[in-house]
XYZ file of C-alpha atoms in Angstrom:
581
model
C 60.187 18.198 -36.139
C 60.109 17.748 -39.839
C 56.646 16.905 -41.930
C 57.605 13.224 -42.526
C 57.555 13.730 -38.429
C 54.039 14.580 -37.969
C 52.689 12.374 -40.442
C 54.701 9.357 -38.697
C 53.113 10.542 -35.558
C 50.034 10.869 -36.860
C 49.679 7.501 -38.140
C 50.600 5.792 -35.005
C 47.629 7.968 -33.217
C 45.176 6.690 -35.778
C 46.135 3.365 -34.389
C 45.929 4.453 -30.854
C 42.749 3.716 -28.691
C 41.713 5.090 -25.140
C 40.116 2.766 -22.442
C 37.247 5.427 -22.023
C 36.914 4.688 -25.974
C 37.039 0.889 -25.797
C 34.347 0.557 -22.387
C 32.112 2.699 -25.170
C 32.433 0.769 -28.354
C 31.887 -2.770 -26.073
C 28.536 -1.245 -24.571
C 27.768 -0.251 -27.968
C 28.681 -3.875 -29.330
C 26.332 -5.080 -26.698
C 23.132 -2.864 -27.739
C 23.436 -1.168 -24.688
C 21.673 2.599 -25.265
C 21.483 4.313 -22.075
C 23.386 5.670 -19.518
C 22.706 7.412 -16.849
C 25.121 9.401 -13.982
C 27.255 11.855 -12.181
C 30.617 12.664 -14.309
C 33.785 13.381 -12.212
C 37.158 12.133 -11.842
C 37.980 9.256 -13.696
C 35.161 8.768 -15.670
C 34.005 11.707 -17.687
C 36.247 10.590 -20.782
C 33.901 7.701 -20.903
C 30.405 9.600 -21.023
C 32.106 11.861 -23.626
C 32.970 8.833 -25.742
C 29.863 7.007 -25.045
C 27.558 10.078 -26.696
C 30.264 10.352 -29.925
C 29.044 6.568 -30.291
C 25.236 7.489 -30.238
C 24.370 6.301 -26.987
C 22.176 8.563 -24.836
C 24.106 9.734 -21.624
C 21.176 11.226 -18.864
C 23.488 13.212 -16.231
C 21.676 13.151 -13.014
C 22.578 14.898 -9.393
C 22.773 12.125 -7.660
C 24.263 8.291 -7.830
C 21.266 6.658 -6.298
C 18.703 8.049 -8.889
C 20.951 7.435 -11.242
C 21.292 4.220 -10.427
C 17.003 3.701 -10.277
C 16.854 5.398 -13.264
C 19.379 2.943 -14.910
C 17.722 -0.600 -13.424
C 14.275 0.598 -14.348
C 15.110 1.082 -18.113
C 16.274 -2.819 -18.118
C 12.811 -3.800 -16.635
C 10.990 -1.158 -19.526
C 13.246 -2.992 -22.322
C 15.031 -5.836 -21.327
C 18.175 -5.154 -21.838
C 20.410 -3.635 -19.150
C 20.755 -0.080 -18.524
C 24.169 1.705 -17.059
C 24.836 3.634 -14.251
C 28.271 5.431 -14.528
C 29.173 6.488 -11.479
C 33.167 8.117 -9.934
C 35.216 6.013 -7.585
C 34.877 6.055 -3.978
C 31.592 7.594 -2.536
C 29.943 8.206 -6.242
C 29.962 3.859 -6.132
C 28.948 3.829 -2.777
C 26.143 5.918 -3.379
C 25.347 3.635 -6.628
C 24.799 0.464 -4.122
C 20.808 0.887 -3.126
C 20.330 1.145 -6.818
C 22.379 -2.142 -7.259
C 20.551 -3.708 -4.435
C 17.250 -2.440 -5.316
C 17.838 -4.147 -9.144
C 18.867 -7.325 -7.176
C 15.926 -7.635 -5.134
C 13.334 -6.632 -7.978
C 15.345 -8.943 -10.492
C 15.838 -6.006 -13.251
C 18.919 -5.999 -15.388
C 21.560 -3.536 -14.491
C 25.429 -2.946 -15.137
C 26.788 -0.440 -13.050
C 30.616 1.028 -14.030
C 32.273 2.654 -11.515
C 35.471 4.692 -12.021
C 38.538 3.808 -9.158
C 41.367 4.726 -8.624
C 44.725 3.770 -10.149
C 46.188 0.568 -10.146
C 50.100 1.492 -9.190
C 48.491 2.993 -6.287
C 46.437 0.244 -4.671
C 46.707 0.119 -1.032
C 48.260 3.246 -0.672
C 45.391 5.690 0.237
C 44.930 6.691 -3.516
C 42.204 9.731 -3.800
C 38.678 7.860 -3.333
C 40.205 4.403 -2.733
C 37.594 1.757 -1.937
C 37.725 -1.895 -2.227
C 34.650 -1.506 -4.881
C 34.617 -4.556 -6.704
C 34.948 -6.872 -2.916
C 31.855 -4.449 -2.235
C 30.174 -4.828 -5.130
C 29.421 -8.681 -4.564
C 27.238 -8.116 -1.995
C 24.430 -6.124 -4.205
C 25.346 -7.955 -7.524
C 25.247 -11.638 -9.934
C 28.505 -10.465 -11.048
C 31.303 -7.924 -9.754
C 34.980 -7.926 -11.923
C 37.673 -5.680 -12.658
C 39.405 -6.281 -16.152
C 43.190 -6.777 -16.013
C 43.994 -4.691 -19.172
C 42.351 -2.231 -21.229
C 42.103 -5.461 -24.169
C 39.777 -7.388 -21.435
C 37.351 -4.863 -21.045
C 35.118 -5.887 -24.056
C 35.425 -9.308 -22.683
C 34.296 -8.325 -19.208
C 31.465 -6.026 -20.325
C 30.337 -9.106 -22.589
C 30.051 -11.374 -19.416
C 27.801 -8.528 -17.179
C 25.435 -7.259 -19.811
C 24.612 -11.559 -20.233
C 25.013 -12.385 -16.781
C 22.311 -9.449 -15.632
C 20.024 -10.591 -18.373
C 20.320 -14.395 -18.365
C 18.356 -16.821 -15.681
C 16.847 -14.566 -12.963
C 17.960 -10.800 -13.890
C 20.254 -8.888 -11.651
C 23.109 -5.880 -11.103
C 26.401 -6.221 -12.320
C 29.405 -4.258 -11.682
C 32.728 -3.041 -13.346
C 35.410 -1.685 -12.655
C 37.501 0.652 -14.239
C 40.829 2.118 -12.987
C 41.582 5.759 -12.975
C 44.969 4.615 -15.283
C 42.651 2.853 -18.143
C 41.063 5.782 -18.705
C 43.120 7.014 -20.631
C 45.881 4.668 -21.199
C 46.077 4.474 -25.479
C 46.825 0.850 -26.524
C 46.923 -0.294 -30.322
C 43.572 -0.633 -31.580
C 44.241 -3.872 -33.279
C 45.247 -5.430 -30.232
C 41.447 -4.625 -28.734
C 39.039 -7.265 -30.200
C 34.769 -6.655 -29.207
C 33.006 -9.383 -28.616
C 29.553 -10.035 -30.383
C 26.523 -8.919 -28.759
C 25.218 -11.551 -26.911
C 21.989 -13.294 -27.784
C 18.601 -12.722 -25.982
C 17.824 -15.350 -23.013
C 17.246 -18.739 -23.789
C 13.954 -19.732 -23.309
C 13.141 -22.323 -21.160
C 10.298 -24.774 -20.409
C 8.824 -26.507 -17.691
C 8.897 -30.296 -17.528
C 5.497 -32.027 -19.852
C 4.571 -34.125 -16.710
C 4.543 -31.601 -13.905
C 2.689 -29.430 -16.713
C -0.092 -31.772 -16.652
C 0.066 -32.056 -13.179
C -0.763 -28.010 -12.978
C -3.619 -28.247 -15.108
C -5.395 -31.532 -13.634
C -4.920 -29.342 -9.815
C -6.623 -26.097 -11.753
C -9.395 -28.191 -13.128
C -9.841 -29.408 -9.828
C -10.146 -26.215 -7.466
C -13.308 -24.828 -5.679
C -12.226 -21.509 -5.396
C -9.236 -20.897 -7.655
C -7.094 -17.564 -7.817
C -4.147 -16.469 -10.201
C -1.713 -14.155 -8.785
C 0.386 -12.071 -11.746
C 3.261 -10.409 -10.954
C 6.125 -8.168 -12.219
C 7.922 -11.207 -13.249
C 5.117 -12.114 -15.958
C 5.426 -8.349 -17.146
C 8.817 -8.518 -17.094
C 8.833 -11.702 -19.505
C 6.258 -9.881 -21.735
C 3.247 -12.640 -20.788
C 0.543 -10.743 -21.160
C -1.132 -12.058 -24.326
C -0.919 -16.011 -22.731
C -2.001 -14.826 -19.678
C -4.701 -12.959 -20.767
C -5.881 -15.392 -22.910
C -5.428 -18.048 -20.112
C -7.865 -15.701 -17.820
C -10.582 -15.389 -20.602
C -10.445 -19.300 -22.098
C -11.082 -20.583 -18.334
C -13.001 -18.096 -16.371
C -10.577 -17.405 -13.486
C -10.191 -14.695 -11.010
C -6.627 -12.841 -11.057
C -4.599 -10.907 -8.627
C -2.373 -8.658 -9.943
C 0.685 -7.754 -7.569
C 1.896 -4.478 -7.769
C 3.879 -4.295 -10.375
C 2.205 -6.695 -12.330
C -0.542 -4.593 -12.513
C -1.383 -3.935 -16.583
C -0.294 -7.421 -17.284
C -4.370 -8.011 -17.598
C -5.798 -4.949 -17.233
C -7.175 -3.545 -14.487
C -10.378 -3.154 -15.712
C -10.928 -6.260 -16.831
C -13.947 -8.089 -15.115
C -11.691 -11.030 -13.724
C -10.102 -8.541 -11.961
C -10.077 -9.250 -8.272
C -7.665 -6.358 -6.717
C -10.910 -5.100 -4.801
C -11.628 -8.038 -2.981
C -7.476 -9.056 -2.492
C -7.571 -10.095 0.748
C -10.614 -12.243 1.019
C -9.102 -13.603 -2.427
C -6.066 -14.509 -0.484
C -7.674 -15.702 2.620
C -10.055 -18.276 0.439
C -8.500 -19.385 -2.254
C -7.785 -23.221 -2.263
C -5.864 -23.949 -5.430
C -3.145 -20.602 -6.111
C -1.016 -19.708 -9.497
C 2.208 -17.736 -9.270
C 2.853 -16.155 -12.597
C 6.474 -14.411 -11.795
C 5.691 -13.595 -7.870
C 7.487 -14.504 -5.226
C 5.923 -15.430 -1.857
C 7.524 -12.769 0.043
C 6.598 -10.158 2.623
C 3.959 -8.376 -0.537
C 1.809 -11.678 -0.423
C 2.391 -12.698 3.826
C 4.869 -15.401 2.784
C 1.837 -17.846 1.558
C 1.443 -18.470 5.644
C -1.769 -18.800 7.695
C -3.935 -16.520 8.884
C -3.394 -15.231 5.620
C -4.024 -18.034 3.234
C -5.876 -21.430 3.755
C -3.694 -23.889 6.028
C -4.658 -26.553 2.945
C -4.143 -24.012 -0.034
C -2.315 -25.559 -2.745
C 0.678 -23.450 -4.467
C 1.721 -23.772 -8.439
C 4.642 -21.878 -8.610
C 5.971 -21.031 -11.899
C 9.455 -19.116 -11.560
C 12.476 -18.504 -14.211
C 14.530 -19.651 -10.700
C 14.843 -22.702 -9.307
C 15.902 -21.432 -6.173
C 12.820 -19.615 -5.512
C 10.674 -22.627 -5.768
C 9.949 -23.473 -2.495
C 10.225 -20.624 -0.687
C 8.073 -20.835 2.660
C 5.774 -23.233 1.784
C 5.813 -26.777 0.046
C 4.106 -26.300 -3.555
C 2.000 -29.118 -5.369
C 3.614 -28.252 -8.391
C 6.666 -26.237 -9.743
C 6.899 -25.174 -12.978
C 10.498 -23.941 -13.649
C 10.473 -21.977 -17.149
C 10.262 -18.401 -18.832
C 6.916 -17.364 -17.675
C 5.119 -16.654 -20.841
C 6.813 -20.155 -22.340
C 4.802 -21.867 -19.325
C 1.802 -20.134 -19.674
C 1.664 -21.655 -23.303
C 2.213 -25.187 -21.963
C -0.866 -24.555 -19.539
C -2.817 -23.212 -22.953
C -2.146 -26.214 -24.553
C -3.498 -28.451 -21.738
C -6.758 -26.808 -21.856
C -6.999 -26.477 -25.918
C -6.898 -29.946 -25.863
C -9.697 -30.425 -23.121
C -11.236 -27.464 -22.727
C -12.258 -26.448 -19.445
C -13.911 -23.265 -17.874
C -14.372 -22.837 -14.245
C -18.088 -22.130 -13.474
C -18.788 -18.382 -13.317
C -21.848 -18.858 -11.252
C -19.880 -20.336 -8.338
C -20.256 -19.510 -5.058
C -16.234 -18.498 -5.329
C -17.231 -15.675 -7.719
C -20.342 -14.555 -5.678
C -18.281 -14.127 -2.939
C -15.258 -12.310 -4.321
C -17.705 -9.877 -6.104
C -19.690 -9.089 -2.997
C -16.655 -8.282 -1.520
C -15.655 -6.013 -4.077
C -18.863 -4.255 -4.210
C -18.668 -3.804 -0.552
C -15.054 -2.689 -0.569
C -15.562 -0.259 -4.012
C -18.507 1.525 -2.487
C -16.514 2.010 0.882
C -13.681 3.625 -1.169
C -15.930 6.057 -3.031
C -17.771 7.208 -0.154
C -14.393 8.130 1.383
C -13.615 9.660 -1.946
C -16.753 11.945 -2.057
C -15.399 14.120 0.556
C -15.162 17.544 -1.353
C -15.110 19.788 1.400
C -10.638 20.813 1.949
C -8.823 19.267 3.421
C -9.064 16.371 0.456
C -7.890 12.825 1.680
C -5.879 10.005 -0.489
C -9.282 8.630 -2.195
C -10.368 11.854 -2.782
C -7.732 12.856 -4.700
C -6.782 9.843 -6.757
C -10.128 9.171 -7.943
C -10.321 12.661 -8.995
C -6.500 12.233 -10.971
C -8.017 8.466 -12.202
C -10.903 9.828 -13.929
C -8.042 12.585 -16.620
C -5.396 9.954 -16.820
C -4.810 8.987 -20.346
C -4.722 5.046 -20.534
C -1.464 4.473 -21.923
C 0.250 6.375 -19.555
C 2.884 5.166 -16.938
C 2.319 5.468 -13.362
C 5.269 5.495 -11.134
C 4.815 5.357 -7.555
C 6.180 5.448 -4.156
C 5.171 6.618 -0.295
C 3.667 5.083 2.385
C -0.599 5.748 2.013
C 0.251 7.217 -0.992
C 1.520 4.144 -2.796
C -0.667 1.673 -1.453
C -4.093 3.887 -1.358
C -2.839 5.194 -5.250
C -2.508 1.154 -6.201
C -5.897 0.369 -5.310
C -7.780 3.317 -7.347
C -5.599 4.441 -10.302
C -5.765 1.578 -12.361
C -3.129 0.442 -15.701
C -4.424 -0.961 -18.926
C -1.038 -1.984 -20.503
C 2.166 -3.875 -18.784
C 5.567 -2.680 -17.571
C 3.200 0.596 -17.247
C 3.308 0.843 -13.355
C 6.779 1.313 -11.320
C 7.040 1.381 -7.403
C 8.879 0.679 -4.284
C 9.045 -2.832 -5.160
C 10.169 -6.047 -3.698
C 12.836 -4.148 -1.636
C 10.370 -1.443 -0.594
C 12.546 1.838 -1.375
C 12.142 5.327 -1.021
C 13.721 7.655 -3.013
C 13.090 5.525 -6.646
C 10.459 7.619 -7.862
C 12.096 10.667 -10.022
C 14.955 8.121 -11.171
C 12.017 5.769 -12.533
C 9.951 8.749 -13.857
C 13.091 9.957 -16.143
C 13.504 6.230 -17.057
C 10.117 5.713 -18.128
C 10.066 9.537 -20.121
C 13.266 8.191 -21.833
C 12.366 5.347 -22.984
C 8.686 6.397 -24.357
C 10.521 9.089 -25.973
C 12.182 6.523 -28.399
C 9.478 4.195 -28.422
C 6.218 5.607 -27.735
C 6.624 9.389 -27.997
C 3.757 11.414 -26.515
C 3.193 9.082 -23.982
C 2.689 10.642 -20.465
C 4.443 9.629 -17.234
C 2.841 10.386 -13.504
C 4.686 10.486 -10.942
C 2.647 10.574 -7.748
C 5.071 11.079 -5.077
C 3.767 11.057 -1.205
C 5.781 14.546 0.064
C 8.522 12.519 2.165
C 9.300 9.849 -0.737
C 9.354 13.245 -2.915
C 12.327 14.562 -0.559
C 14.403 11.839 -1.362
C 15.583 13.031 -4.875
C 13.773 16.107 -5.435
C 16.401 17.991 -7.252
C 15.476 15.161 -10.358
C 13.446 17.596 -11.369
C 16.338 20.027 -12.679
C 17.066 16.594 -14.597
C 13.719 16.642 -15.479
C 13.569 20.073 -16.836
C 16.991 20.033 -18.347
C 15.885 17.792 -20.580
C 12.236 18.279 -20.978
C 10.379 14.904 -19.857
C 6.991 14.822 -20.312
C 6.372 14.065 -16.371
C 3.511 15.153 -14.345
C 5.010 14.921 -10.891
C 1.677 14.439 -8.036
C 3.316 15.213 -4.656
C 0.474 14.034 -1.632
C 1.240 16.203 1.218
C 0.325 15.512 4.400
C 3.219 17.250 6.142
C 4.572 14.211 7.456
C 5.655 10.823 6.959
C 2.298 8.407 7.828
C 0.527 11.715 9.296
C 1.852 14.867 10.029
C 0.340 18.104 11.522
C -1.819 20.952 10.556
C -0.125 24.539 10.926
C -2.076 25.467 13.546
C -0.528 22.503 15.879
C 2.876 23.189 14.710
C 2.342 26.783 15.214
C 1.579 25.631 18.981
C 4.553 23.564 18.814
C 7.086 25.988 17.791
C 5.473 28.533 20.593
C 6.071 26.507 23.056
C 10.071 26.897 21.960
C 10.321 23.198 22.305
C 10.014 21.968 18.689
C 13.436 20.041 18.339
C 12.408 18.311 21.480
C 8.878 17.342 21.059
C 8.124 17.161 17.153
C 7.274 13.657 16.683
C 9.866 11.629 14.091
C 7.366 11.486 11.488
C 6.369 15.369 11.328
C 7.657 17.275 8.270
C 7.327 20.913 7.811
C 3.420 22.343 7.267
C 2.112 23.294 3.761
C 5.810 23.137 2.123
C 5.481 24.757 -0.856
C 7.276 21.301 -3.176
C 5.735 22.864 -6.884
C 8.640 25.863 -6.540
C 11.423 23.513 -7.036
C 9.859 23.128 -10.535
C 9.481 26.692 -11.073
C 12.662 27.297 -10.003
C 14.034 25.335 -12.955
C 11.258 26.780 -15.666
C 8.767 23.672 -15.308
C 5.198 24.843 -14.414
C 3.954 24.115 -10.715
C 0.502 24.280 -9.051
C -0.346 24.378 -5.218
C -3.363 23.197 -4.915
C -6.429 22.094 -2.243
C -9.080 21.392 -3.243
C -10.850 19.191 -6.031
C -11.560 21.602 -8.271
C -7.812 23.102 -8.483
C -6.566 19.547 -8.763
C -8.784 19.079 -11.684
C -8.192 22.008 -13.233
C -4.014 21.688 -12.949
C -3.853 18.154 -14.052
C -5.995 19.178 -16.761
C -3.264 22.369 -17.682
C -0.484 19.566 -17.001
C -2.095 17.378 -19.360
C -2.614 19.329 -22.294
C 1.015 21.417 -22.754
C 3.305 18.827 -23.498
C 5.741 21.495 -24.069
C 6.660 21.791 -20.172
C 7.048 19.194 -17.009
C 4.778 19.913 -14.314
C 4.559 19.611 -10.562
C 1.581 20.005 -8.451
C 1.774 20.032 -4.962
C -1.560 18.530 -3.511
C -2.321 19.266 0.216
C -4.481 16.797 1.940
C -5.798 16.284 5.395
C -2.423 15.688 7.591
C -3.962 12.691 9.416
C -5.536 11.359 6.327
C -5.207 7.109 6.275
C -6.595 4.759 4.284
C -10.469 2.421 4.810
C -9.756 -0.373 7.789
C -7.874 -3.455 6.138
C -8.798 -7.197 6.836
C -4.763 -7.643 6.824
C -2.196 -4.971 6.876
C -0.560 -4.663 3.920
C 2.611 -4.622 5.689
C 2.695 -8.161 8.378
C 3.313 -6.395 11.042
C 3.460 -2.676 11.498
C 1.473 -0.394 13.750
C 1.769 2.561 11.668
């Protein structure tokens, strides 16, 4: 082949672009700048050409975290994260993420590698009808018909997961468009699509809202993740303060207002609940978290405000007096401007407020007697009033277990919003290392120094403990807290299961929930060069957090063993409706 050859040939390649190239370049188009997932067969081209472009590929062991770790950063920064994920089972295992997203409304777009399109419905390698399966768990689920769609089609998920009530979105890429070269002129990216529009609720029913507020006896604003999630805080907050009224934060919506603050009514939540005649949704949904707004729970007479991005979930189980369909923190300013013009406080020497701070005395001083057990073996209160009193105040808090979630929600408090992550809406086990290395990501670019705990009950913790070689492989600054009680709910001592396996019946007779005794959890971080602590009692917890705290140079995992049949103070309500457990 002569020079003139080459050069010819040359040319034509400079003209020539991949399909791994062109699903980078129309994320990048899109200000998409994280990906996280498990490369294989057919998608590795497209991580490789993703980090040439700048954006930051996480590689995880294991779709589902992946796919956690993804959803969470497009709750942290409103815009979507990706989960790349390989045909076949790699998607399959991508779906609780997807459904998990769908359920907490967080932005996600999930790409999943398939296999080739001249071999469709023959029993390809990893065949799967992925984008039928897709629908189920997502707003939007498409496969682009050439390599020159795909811009188009990644255009349409990033806005569809980020416009009107956030959600998953899939796409799919065959094995074939991979690496199929096509003329780069031929390939046109569509511009980045805007933010939301933001929308506002209708003037009259606005009015309406405020006339009902003005009007309650025993008032009570509920804030959740939705309000964080449309960055509300400052209207809310100011809302709280201008008119004097008690808030509930839900879960995740806890840091909106913070914690701390004295309207603050988290200790007293279910009398709140039970008493409250007038109620204001801020982003949460009347779901199985706040007992469907239904008697015994709430007031047969209690009037609802909803205010919701989506129509659809106005309604929900109960008939509201008002709905207030906008962007949350758009509302909120509608309501401010109501009471600017009349002002209006509601009466801090009510009976309302004596009552909810009684309660919360009462409960408080219940939890810190429970707490001042020192002798080992430490209980829940015990321990997280002991990790409360080191945590830095900007850090996040990511959560998940069964005691350990709900006890850790009611004692470690958060002073700043989008700071606390958890089971959420959908209640699932197995999020917490994904959201930890989503959280440690993000602050990395945005907030660096800022800590992330992880307090992990030890059965959530088995989920997706080999995160932590993610972790350590690229040096988060996560303090992982794994509760163990050797069980899931309660578990047993090692003298019982010593008795157990003696009486060479263990398969037969362990109960369901049991888990192994005094697992040592903290060498799975030493294993991988992070720094891990076994500790029980309050004095080694305080003095590893304190070690974890201060070398930022290392993750760290301590492994905190507590009373197996620890539980948490009696409830007016269950948390969960019904459950015996």
């Amino acid at each position: 082949m002569s020079g003139s050859d080459f050069a010819e040939r040359g040319d034509r390649s400079e003209e020539q672009v991949s399909g791994a190239k062109v699903v980078a370049q129309a994320l990048k188009t899109q200000d998409v700048e994280y990906i996280f997932g498990i490369v294989g067969i057919p998608v590795t081209e497209i991580a490789i050409a993703a980090q040439s472009l700048g954006i930051k590929y996480i590689g995880m062991r294991n779709e589902q975290a992946a796919c956690y770790a993804a959803s969470a950063v497009g709750y942290l920064t409103g815009r979507p994260g990706v989960c790349l994920v390989v045909s076949g089972p790699g998607l399959i295992h991508a779906l609780g993420g997807m459904a998990n997203a769908n359920m907490n409304c967080w932005p996600l777009i999930v790409i999943g590698g398939s296999s080739e399109t001249s071999q469709e419905m023959m029993g390809a390698f990893q065949e799967f009808p992925q984008v039928e399966a897709c629908r189920l768990y997502s707003k939007f689920s498409a496969r682009p018909s050439s390599i020159e769609a795909i811009p188009f089609i990644i255009e349409k998920a990033v806005r569809s997961s980020i416009y009107g009530r956030p959600g998953a979105c899939y796409v799919d890429i065959p094995a074939d468009f991979v690496n199929l070269q096509v003329d780069t002129n031929s390939v046109k990216y569509v511009e980045c699509c805007m933010p939301p529009p933001i929308s506002m609720a209708e003037t009259s029913a606005v009015h309406v809202a405020a006339s009902i507020i003005r009007n309650a006896k025993q008032p009570l604003l509920i804030i959740g993740k939705g309000a964080a999630y449309a960055h509300a805080e400052e209207s809310i907050r100011k809302l709280v303060e201008q008119c004097k009224l008690p808030f509930l934060p839900t879960p995740m919506g806890k840091g909106v207002v913070p914690d701390n603050h004295p309207n603050c009514v988290s200790a007293a939540r279910s009398r709140a609940l039970q008493f409250a005649d007038v109620i204001v949704l801020f982003g949460a949904r009347l779901n199985w978290i706040l007992h469907f707004g239904l008697p015994p729970r709430y007031r047969p007479d209690v009037k609802f405000i909803q205010i919701d991005i989506c129509a659809e979930e106005l309604g929900n189980n109960v008939r509201p007096a008002v709905t207030l369909l906008g962007d949350i923190n758009a509302v909120t300013k509608q309501l401010l401007e109501q009471f600017d013009e009349t002002p209006w406080q509601y009466p801090p020497e009510s009976t309302w407020w004596k009552t909810l701070r009684e309660k919360m005395k009462s409960n408080e001083a219940a939890s810190k007697e429970l707490a001042s057990k020192i002798a080992p073996p430490m209980n829940y209160y015990t321990v997280f009033y002991h990790v409360q009193e080191q945590l830095p105040r900007d850090c996040f808090v990511v959560s998940e277990g069964a005691n350990t979630m709900d006890i850790g929600r009611t004692v470690l408090q958060n002073y700043l919003p989008r700071h606390r992550l958890d089971a959420g809406t959908f209640g699932t086990m197995g999020v917490g290392l994904g959201f930890a290395i989503a959280a440690a990501i993000v602050a990395k670019d945005k907030n660096p120094g800022q800590r992330i705990i992880c307090v992990e009950g030890d059965s959530a913790f088995g989920f997706s403990g080999m995160e932590v070689e993610t972790i350590c492989r690229h040096n988060l600054p996560i303090i992982i807290l794994v509760v163990n009680n050797n069980g899931i709910y309660q578990g047993f001592d090692s003298g019982t299961w010593k008795e157990i396996l003696n009486s060479g019946e263990a398969a037969a007779v362990a109960p369901p929930m049991c888990l192994l005794p005094n697992s040592h959890y903290e060498q799975v971080m030493i294993a991988f060069g992070g720094k891990g602590y076994f500790v029980q009692t309050p004095e080694e917890l305080q003095k590893s957090l304190r070690q974890s705290l201060a070398d930022t140079t290392k993750p760290s995992l301590i492994n905190i063993m507590i009373e197996p049949q620890a539980a948490r103070k009696a409830q007016d309500f269950h948390w969960l409706t019904s459950s015996n457990l």
